[in-house]
Coordinates of C-alpha atoms and ligand atoms in Angstrom, one line a residue:
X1168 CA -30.3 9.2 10.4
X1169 CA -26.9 7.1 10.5
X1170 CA -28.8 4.1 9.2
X1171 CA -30.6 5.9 6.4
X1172 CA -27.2 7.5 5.5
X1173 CA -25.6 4.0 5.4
X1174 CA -28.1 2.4 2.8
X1175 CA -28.0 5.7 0.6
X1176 CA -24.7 7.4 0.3
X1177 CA -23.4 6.6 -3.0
X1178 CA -19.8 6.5 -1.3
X1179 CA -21.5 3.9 1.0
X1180 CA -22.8 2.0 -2.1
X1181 CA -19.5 2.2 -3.4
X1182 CA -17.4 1.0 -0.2
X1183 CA -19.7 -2.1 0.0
X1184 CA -19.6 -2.9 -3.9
X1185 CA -16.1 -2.6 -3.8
X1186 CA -16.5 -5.1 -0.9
X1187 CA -18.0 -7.3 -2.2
X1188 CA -16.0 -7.7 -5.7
X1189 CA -12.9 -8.0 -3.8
X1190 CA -14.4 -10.9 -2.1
X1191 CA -15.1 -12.1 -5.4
X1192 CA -11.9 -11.5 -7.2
X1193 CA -9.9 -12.9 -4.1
X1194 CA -7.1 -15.1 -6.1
X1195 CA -4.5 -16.9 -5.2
X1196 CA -0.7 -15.6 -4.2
X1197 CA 1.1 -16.2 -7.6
X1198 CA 4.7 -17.3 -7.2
X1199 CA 7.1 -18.0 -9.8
X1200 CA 10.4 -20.6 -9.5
X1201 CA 13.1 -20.3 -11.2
X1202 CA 15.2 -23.1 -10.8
X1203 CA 17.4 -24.9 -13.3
X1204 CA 17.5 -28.3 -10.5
X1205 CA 14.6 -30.3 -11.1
X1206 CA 14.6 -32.3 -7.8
X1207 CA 14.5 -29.0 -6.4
X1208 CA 12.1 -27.3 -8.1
X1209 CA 9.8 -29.8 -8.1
X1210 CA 10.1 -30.1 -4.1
X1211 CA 9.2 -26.4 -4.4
X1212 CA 6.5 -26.6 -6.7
X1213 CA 5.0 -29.4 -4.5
X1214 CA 5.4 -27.7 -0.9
X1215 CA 4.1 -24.3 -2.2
X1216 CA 0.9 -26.0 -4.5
X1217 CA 0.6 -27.3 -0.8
X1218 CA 0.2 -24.1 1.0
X1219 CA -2.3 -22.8 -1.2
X1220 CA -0.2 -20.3 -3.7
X1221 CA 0.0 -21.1 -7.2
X1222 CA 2.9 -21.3 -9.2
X1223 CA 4.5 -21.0 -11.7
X1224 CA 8.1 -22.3 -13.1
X1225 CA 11.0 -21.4 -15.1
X1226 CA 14.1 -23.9 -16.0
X1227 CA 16.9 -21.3 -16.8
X1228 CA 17.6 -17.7 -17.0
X1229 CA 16.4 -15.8 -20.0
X1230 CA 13.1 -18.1 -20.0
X1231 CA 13.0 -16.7 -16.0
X1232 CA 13.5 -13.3 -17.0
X1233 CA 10.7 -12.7 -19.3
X1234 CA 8.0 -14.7 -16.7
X1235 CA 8.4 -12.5 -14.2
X1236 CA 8.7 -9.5 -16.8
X1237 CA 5.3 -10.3 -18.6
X1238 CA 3.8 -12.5 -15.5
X1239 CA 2.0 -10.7 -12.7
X1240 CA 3.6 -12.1 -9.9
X1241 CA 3.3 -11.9 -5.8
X1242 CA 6.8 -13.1 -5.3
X1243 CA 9.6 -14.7 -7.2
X1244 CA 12.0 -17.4 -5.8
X1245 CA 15.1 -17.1 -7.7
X1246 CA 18.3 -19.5 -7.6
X1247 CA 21.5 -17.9 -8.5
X1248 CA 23.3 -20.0 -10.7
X1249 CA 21.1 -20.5 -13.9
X1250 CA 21.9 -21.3 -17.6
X1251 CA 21.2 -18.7 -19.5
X1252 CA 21.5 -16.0 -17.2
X1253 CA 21.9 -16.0 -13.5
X1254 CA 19.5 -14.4 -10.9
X1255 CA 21.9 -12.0 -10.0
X1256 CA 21.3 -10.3 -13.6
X1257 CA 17.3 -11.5 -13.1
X1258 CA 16.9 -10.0 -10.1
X1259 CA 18.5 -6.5 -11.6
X1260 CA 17.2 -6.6 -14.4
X1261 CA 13.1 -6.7 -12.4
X1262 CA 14.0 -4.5 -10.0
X1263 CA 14.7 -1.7 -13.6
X1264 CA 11.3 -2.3 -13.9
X1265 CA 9.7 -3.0 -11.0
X1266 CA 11.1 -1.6 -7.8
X1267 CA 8.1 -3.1 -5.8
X1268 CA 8.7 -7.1 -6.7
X1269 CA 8.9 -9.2 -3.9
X1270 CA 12.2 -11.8 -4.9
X1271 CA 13.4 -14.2 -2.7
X1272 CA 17.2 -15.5 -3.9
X1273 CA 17.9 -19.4 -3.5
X1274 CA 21.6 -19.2 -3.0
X1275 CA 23.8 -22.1 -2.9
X1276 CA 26.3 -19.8 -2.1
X1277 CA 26.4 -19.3 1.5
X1278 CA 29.6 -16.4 1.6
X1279 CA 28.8 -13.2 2.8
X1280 CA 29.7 -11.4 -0.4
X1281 CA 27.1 -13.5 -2.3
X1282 CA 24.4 -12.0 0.2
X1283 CA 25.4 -8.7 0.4
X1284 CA 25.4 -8.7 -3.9
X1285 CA 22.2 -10.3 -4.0
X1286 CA 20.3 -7.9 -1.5
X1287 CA 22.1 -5.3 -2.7
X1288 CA 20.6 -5.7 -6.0
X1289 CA 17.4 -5.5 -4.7
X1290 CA 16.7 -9.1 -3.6
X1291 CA 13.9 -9.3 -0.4
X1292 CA 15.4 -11.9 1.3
X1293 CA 17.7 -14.9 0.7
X1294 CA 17.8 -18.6 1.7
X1295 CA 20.7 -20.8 1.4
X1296 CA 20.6 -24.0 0.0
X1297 CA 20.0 -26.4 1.3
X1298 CA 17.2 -24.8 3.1
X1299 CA 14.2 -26.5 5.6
X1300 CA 10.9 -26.0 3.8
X1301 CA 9.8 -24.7 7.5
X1302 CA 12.3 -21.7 6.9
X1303 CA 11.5 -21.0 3.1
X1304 CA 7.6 -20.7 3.8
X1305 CA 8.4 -18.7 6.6
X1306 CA 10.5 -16.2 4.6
X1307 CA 8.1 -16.6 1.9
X1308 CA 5.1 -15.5 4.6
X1309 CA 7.5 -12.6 5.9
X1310 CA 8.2 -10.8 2.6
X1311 CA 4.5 -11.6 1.4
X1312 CA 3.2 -9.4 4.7
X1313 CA 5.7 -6.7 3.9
X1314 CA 5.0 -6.2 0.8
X1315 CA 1.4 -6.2 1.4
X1316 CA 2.2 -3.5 4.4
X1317 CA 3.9 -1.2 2.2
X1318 CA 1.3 -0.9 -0.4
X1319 CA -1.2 -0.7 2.6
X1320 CA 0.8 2.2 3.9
X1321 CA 1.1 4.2 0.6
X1322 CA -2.9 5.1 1.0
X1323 CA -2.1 5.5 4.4
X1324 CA -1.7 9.0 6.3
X1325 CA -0.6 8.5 10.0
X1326 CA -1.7 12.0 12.4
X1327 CA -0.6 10.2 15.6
X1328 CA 0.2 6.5 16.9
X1329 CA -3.3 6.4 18.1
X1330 CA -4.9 8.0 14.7
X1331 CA -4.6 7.4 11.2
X1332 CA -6.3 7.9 7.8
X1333 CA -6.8 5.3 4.6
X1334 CA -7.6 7.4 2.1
X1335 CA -7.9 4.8 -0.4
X1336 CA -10.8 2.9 1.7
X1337 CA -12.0 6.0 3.3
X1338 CA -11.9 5.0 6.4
X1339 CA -9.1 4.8 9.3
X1340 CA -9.0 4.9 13.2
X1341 CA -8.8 7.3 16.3
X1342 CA -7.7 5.1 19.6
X1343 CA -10.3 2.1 19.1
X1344 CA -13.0 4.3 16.9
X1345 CA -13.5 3.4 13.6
X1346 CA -13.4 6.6 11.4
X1347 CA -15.5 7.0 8.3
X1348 CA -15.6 9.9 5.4
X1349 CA -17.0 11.1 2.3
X1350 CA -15.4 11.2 -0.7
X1351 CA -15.6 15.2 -0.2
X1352 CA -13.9 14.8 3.4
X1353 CA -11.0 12.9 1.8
X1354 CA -10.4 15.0 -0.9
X1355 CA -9.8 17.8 1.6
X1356 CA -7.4 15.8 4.0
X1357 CA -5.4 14.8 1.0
X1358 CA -5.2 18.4 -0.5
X1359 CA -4.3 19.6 2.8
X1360 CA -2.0 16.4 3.7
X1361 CA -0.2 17.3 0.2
X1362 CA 0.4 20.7 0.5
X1363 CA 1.0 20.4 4.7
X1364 CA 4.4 22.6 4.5
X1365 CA 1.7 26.0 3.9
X1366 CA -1.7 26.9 4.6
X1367 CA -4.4 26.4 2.5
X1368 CA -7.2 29.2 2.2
X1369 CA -10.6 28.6 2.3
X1370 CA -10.6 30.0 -1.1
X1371 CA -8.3 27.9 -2.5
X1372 CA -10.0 24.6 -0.8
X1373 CA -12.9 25.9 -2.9
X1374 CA -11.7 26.0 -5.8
X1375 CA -9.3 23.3 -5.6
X1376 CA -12.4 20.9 -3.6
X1377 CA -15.1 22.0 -5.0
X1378 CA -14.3 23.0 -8.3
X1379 CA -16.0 27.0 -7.7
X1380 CA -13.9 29.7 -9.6
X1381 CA -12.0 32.0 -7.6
X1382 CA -13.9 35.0 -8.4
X1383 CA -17.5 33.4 -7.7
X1384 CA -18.5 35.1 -4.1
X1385 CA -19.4 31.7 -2.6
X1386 CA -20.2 30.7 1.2
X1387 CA -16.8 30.0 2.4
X1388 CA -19.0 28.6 5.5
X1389 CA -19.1 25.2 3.3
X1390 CA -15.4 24.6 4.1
X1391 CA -15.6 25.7 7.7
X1392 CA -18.5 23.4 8.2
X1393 CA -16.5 20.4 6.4
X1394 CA -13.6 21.1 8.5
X1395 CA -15.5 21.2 11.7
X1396 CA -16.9 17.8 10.7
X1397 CA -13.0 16.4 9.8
X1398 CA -12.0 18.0 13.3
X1399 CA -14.9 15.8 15.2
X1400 CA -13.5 12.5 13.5
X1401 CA -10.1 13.2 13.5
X1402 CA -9.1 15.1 17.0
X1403 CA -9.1 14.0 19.6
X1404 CA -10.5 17.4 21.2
X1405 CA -12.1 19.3 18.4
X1406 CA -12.1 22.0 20.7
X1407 CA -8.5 22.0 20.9
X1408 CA -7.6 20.4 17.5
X1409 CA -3.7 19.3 17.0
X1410 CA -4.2 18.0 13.5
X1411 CA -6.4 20.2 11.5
X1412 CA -5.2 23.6 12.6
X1413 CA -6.5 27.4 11.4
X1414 CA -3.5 29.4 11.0
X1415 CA -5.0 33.2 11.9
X1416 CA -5.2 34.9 8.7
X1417 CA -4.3 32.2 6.6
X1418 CA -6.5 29.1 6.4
X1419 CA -6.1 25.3 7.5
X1420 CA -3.1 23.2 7.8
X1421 CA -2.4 19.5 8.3
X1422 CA 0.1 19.4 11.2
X1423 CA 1.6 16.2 10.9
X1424 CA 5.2 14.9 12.1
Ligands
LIG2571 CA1 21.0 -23.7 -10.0

């Protein structure tokens, strides 16, 4: 029955569609320079073609601005003192737009008050100049796998340290079992997960879930048999479930921390 289910669920279909275009569409990281010194930013340019990312440059500020305004970028490297413009004002000027932009500041400015005003603008890191290429791509890797983390984590709903949800993939994990859901399962552990301060009724899952108008006299059984289903993935005794409560009288709650 698994099997069958596999091969003919559209959300199945879906998951290993999207699967495969993401294999497809795999790119490159995309890094922009901006560096007024060309011996420097040529160094750059040459040790990050090297690791695989692809770049792109700017020579001075304004020119550096509008890059990595109109440019989709994974990270920008960003010295401070620029013509034009200096990454200070960059770096505040992206992060009005952007609050999500990995930027790395090249400083050659090593004083503490330079550091503090450049993170404190927004900056993901910084590395004085003159810096080891060792320690940039290092930095570089660092704020690459946090940023990638954090957008991980915004589809992400944790019930425990052992369990948690994707709800973007559908998917997510209880101890070492991999968890799987329909689209329909999802739907309810995000309405609940949304509106966890209160109880939901059945009714309301209903109509909110499934779309049924209040007054239709429907089988609230259909929620009680999704929720069973959620409590069997998700608990870790469905018997005694921790996560998906019923509050007597009221409905189902997400208890999370
Ligand atoms: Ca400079």
């Amino acid at each position: 029955m698994d099997v069958y289910k596999t091969f003919t669920s559209p959300t199945a279909i879906k998951q290993q569609l999207t699967g495969i275009l993401n294999g497809i569409m795999s790119r490159k990281i995309r890094i922009l320079v901006v560096e007024d010194e060309a011996a420097i930013r040529t160094g750059l340019i040459d040790v990050l073609v090297y690791h695989g990312y692809e770049v792109d440059f700017a020579e001075e500020g304004p020119a550096g601005l509008k890059k990595a305004q109109t440019g989709q970028f994974d990270l920008i490297l960003l010295d401070v003192m620029l013509p034009g413009m200096d990454g200070f004002e960059i770096c505040n000027r992206i992060r009005q737009d952007d609050r999500e932009q990995p930027i790395i500041m090249l400083t050659a400015k090593t004083s503490d008050d330079d550091i503090i005003h450049g993170l404190s603008l927004g900056a993901d890191d910084y590395v004085a100049k003159p810096f080891s290429v060792a320690q940039l791509v290092l930095r570089i890797q660092a704020v690459l796998r946090r940023a990638k983390i954090s957008i991980e984590q915004q589809h992400r709903i944790e019930l425990d340290t052992d369990t948690y949800i994707d709800t973007q993939n559908l998917n997510g994990k209880r101890k070492d079992e991999e968890l799987s859901f329909t689209r329909r399962e999802m739907d309810i552990l995000q309405y609940l997960h949304t509106h966890s301060d209160r109880p939901i009724t059945r009714d309301e899952l209903l109509s909110k879930i499934w779309g049924y108008a209040k007054d239709l006299d429907i089988e609230t059984r259909t929620v009680d048999i999704h929720v069973a289903k959620l409590r069997r993935k998700i608990e870790h005794s469905s018997s005694d479930p921790k996560f998906l409560i019923t509050v007597r009288g009221a409905g189902y709650r997400l208890n999370i921390k």
